[in-house]
């Protein structure tokens, strides 16, 4: 049972344009959401997070939006840069729990120069 | 500050052999997690330590997997005996406050 889903395995955008990565979840107990970026042969690197009490969190070129009623979150990257090309994982956590992360399958982003 | 370190980075073993993976968390991080990614699929939780105590083992596949964290510092994950389906990338992560976890580079295990 996949509690966190990233339905797009891959996404290709032109440099300078916006990248939008989507994530859906099913467990209403999740109250904290994170995005990780992963380059080949490296571990996931924390990118940005959002608590369920917010609907938006911004950090530089990265913004995460949370729609609790739809159980949907998205990561916006503006403007996209070739160095952003990586696999992006959405993850969810119930902080009242152990803090373990439930990951989506990942979306491979390619930013073309 | 040193990050999460995992050793070895790669391991190729034959079916039936034993392998031990090691993780050194960030100093001062009481929370240590093991995750696994198989065949390019999602990263799956295996278990969680708080200091030397196992808080959650719900993700451990079976009793061929044994994790320890003696003294609450580094952790080991032993697979004995290894099976073909154990192949994958094993990640260790640590956190101070159970919020943002910092991951190691992973150990790629191949069982042949």
Short mmCIF file of C-alpha atoms in Angstrom, two decimals:
data_model
loop_
_atom_site.label_atom_id
_atom_site.label_comp_id
_atom_site.label_asym_id
_atom_site.label_seq_id
_atom_site.Cartn_x
_atom_site.Cartn_y
_atom_site.Cartn_z
CA UNK A 1 0.00 0.00 0.00
CA UNK A 2 1.72 3.12 -1.28
CA UNK A 3 0.99 5.91 1.21
CA UNK A 4 3.04 8.51 -0.69
CA UNK A 5 2.84 8.62 -4.45
CA UNK A 6 4.75 10.52 -7.09
CA UNK A 7 2.88 9.65 -10.25
CA UNK A 8 5.32 11.23 -12.68
CA UNK A 9 8.50 9.14 -13.01
CA UNK A 10 10.21 11.87 -15.01
CA UNK A 11 9.98 15.51 -15.96
CA UNK A 12 11.94 17.53 -18.49
CA UNK A 13 12.02 21.34 -18.52
CA UNK A 14 14.02 24.05 -20.19
CA UNK A 15 16.54 26.05 -18.21
CA UNK A 16 14.99 29.18 -16.76
CA UNK A 17 11.47 27.79 -16.77
CA UNK A 18 9.46 26.52 -13.82
CA UNK A 19 9.66 22.89 -12.67
CA UNK A 20 6.63 21.55 -10.82
CA UNK A 21 6.91 18.20 -9.08
CA UNK A 22 3.82 16.65 -7.56
CA UNK A 23 3.16 14.31 -4.68
CA UNK A 24 0.00 12.75 -3.23
CA UNK A 25 -0.48 11.03 0.09
CA UNK A 26 -3.22 8.96 1.66
CA UNK A 27 -2.48 8.89 5.40
CA UNK A 28 -4.19 11.77 7.22
CA UNK A 29 -1.85 11.24 10.19
CA UNK A 30 1.04 12.72 8.25
CA UNK A 31 1.82 16.19 9.60
CA UNK A 32 5.20 16.97 8.15
CA UNK A 33 6.37 16.77 4.56
CA UNK A 34 9.81 16.97 3.06
CA UNK A 35 11.47 17.05 -0.32
CA UNK A 36 14.84 15.43 -0.88
CA UNK A 37 17.09 15.68 -3.90
CA UNK A 38 19.30 12.79 -4.93
CA UNK A 39 22.21 12.72 -7.34
CA UNK A 40 23.54 9.39 -8.66
CA UNK A 41 25.74 7.49 -6.20
CA UNK A 42 24.88 9.91 -3.41
CA UNK A 43 22.42 9.83 -0.55
CA UNK A 44 19.27 11.96 -0.52
CA UNK A 45 19.90 15.59 0.43
CA UNK A 46 17.26 17.54 2.34
CA UNK A 47 15.82 20.35 0.27
CA UNK A 48 12.77 21.90 1.89
CA UNK A 49 9.98 20.94 4.26
CA UNK A 50 6.53 22.05 5.32
CA UNK A 51 4.43 21.50 8.38
CA UNK A 52 0.77 20.64 8.03
CA UNK A 53 -0.19 23.89 9.75
CA UNK A 54 1.13 25.81 6.76
CA UNK A 55 0.15 25.79 3.11
CA UNK A 56 3.32 27.28 1.68
CA UNK A 57 7.00 27.39 2.47
CA UNK A 58 9.59 29.17 0.39
CA UNK A 59 13.38 28.96 0.32
CA UNK A 60 15.10 30.78 -2.49
CA UNK A 61 14.16 29.21 -5.81
CA UNK A 62 12.25 26.41 -4.07
CA UNK A 63 8.65 26.63 -2.87
CA UNK A 64 6.55 23.83 -1.48
CA UNK A 65 2.76 24.05 -1.49
CA UNK A 66 0.51 21.87 0.64
CA UNK A 67 -3.17 21.24 -0.01
CA UNK A 68 -4.35 19.22 2.98
CA UNK A 69 -7.91 18.77 1.78
CA UNK A 70 -6.63 17.21 -1.43
CA UNK A 71 -3.75 15.44 0.33
CA UNK A 72 -1.45 16.88 -2.28
CA UNK A 73 1.82 18.76 -2.23
CA UNK A 74 4.00 20.20 -4.92
CA UNK A 75 7.52 21.51 -5.26
CA UNK A 76 8.12 24.49 -7.51
CA UNK A 77 11.59 25.36 -8.74
CA UNK A 78 11.91 28.78 -10.35
CA UNK A 79 13.99 29.37 -12.35
CA UNK A 80 15.18 25.86 -13.09
CA UNK A 81 18.90 25.34 -13.60
CA UNK A 82 20.80 22.44 -15.19
CA UNK A 83 22.32 21.67 -11.76
CA UNK A 84 18.82 20.92 -10.51
CA UNK A 85 18.76 17.77 -12.62
CA UNK A 86 18.38 14.94 -10.11
CA UNK A 87 15.84 12.56 -8.63
CA UNK A 88 13.41 14.31 -6.29
CA UNK A 89 11.75 12.36 -3.50
CA UNK A 90 8.71 13.46 -1.61
CA UNK A 91 8.54 12.16 1.96
CA UNK A 92 5.99 12.33 4.74
CA UNK A 93 6.22 11.88 8.47
CA UNK A 94 3.94 11.70 11.47
CA UNK A 95 6.06 13.56 14.00
CA UNK A 96 4.05 12.20 16.86
CA UNK A 97 5.39 8.89 15.67
CA UNK A 98 9.04 7.93 15.49
CA UNK A 99 9.85 10.46 12.80
CA UNK A 100 10.37 7.78 10.22
CA UNK A 101 9.92 8.95 6.66
CA UNK A 102 7.59 7.42 4.10
CA UNK A 103 8.95 8.13 0.63
CA UNK A 104 7.42 8.35 -2.79
CA UNK A 105 8.97 6.59 -5.76
CA UNK A 106 10.82 9.67 -6.91
CA UNK A 107 10.65 11.91 -9.99
CA UNK A 108 13.66 12.32 -12.23
CA UNK A 109 13.99 15.95 -13.25
CA UNK A 110 16.06 16.91 -16.27
CA UNK A 111 16.71 20.58 -16.87
CA UNK A 112 17.95 21.20 -20.39
CA UNK A 113 20.32 24.10 -21.11
CA UNK B 1 30.79 19.02 10.92
CA UNK B 2 31.15 15.55 9.42
CA UNK B 3 28.09 14.10 7.75
CA UNK B 4 26.63 10.64 8.00
CA UNK B 5 29.22 8.11 6.90
CA UNK B 6 28.51 4.63 5.61
CA UNK B 7 30.91 1.78 4.97
CA UNK B 8 31.45 0.04 2.64
CA UNK B 9 30.18 2.01 -0.34
CA UNK B 10 29.79 -1.19 -2.35
CA UNK B 11 29.61 -4.86 -1.44
CA UNK B 12 29.21 -7.87 -3.69
CA UNK B 13 28.60 -11.16 -1.92
CA UNK B 14 27.34 -14.59 -2.81
CA UNK B 15 23.97 -15.86 -1.76
CA UNK B 16 24.19 -17.43 1.69
CA UNK B 17 27.09 -15.27 2.85
CA UNK B 18 27.01 -12.69 5.60
CA UNK B 19 27.49 -8.96 5.17
CA UNK B 20 27.73 -6.21 7.77
CA UNK B 21 27.05 -2.60 6.91
CA UNK B 22 28.21 0.22 9.14
CA UNK B 23 26.84 3.70 9.73
CA UNK B 24 28.42 6.55 11.65
CA UNK B 25 25.80 9.23 12.33
CA UNK B 26 26.39 12.92 12.80
CA UNK B 27 27.83 13.53 16.24
CA UNK B 28 25.14 14.36 18.77
CA UNK B 29 22.29 12.88 16.73
CA UNK B 30 20.40 10.48 18.96
CA UNK B 31 18.06 9.33 16.19
CA UNK B 32 19.45 6.89 13.65
CA UNK B 33 17.46 5.32 10.84
CA UNK B 34 18.10 2.61 8.28
CA UNK B 35 16.38 2.68 4.90
CA UNK B 36 16.63 0.59 1.77
CA UNK B 37 16.00 1.27 -1.90
CA UNK B 38 15.46 -1.76 -4.08
CA UNK B 39 15.54 -1.76 -7.90
CA UNK B 40 15.06 2.00 -8.25
CA UNK B 41 11.80 1.96 -6.33
CA UNK B 42 10.88 4.06 -3.33
CA UNK B 43 13.15 4.35 -0.32
CA UNK B 44 11.70 2.15 2.41
CA UNK B 45 12.09 2.49 6.16
CA UNK B 46 13.74 -0.40 7.97
CA UNK B 47 14.22 0.67 11.57
CA UNK B 48 14.82 3.52 13.99
CA UNK B 49 17.18 3.81 16.96
CA UNK B 50 17.07 6.38 19.70
CA UNK B 51 20.54 6.21 21.18
CA UNK B 52 21.08 2.47 21.65
CA UNK B 53 17.40 1.51 21.86
CA UNK B 54 15.33 0.24 18.95
CA UNK B 55 12.22 2.41 18.75
CA UNK B 56 10.65 0.97 15.63
CA UNK B 57 11.61 -2.20 13.78
CA UNK B 58 8.45 -2.41 11.71
CA UNK B 59 10.28 -2.17 8.40
CA UNK B 60 12.76 -4.99 8.93
CA UNK B 61 12.05 -7.60 6.23
CA UNK B 62 12.71 -10.74 8.27
CA UNK B 63 14.93 -12.22 10.93
CA UNK B 64 17.89 -12.48 8.58
CA UNK B 65 18.43 -8.78 9.29
CA UNK B 66 19.96 -7.70 12.58
CA UNK B 67 20.70 -4.10 13.52
CA UNK B 68 22.67 -2.93 16.50
CA UNK B 69 23.78 0.37 17.92
CA UNK B 70 26.00 -0.41 20.85
CA UNK B 71 26.76 2.58 23.03
CA UNK B 72 24.43 4.77 21.03
CA UNK B 73 27.08 5.80 18.54
CA UNK B 74 27.64 3.96 15.27
CA UNK B 75 25.25 1.30 14.03
CA UNK B 76 25.66 -1.94 12.11
CA UNK B 77 23.19 -3.80 9.95
CA UNK B 78 23.97 -7.47 9.41
CA UNK B 79 22.35 -9.63 6.79
CA UNK B 80 22.79 -13.36 7.43
CA UNK B 81 22.38 -15.33 5.27
CA UNK B 82 22.02 -12.98 2.33
CA UNK B 83 19.45 -13.71 -0.38
CA UNK B 84 19.19 -12.37 -3.92
CA UNK B 85 16.25 -10.11 -3.03
CA UNK B 86 18.37 -8.32 -0.43
CA UNK B 87 20.23 -6.51 -3.20
CA UNK B 88 19.72 -2.78 -3.14
CA UNK B 89 21.08 0.43 -1.71
CA UNK B 90 21.02 0.71 2.06
CA UNK B 91 20.88 4.22 3.45
CA UNK B 92 21.51 5.37 6.97
CA UNK B 93 20.17 8.68 8.25
CA UNK B 94 20.43 10.57 11.50
CA UNK B 95 18.59 13.46 13.07
CA UNK B 96 18.68 15.47 16.24
CA UNK B 97 14.98 16.23 16.55
CA UNK B 98 13.14 13.62 14.41
CA UNK B 99 12.45 16.30 11.80
CA UNK B 100 14.96 16.73 9.01
CA UNK B 101 17.07 13.61 8.64
CA UNK B 102 20.52 13.70 7.08
CA UNK B 103 21.42 10.77 4.88
CA UNK B 104 24.66 8.99 4.20
CA UNK B 105 25.82 8.15 0.70
CA UNK B 106 24.48 4.63 0.96
CA UNK B 107 25.92 1.13 0.63
CA UNK B 108 25.14 -0.65 -2.61
CA UNK B 109 24.70 -4.35 -1.82
CA UNK B 110 24.69 -6.87 -4.62
CA UNK B 111 23.93 -10.50 -3.82
CA UNK B 112 24.86 -12.91 -6.62
#
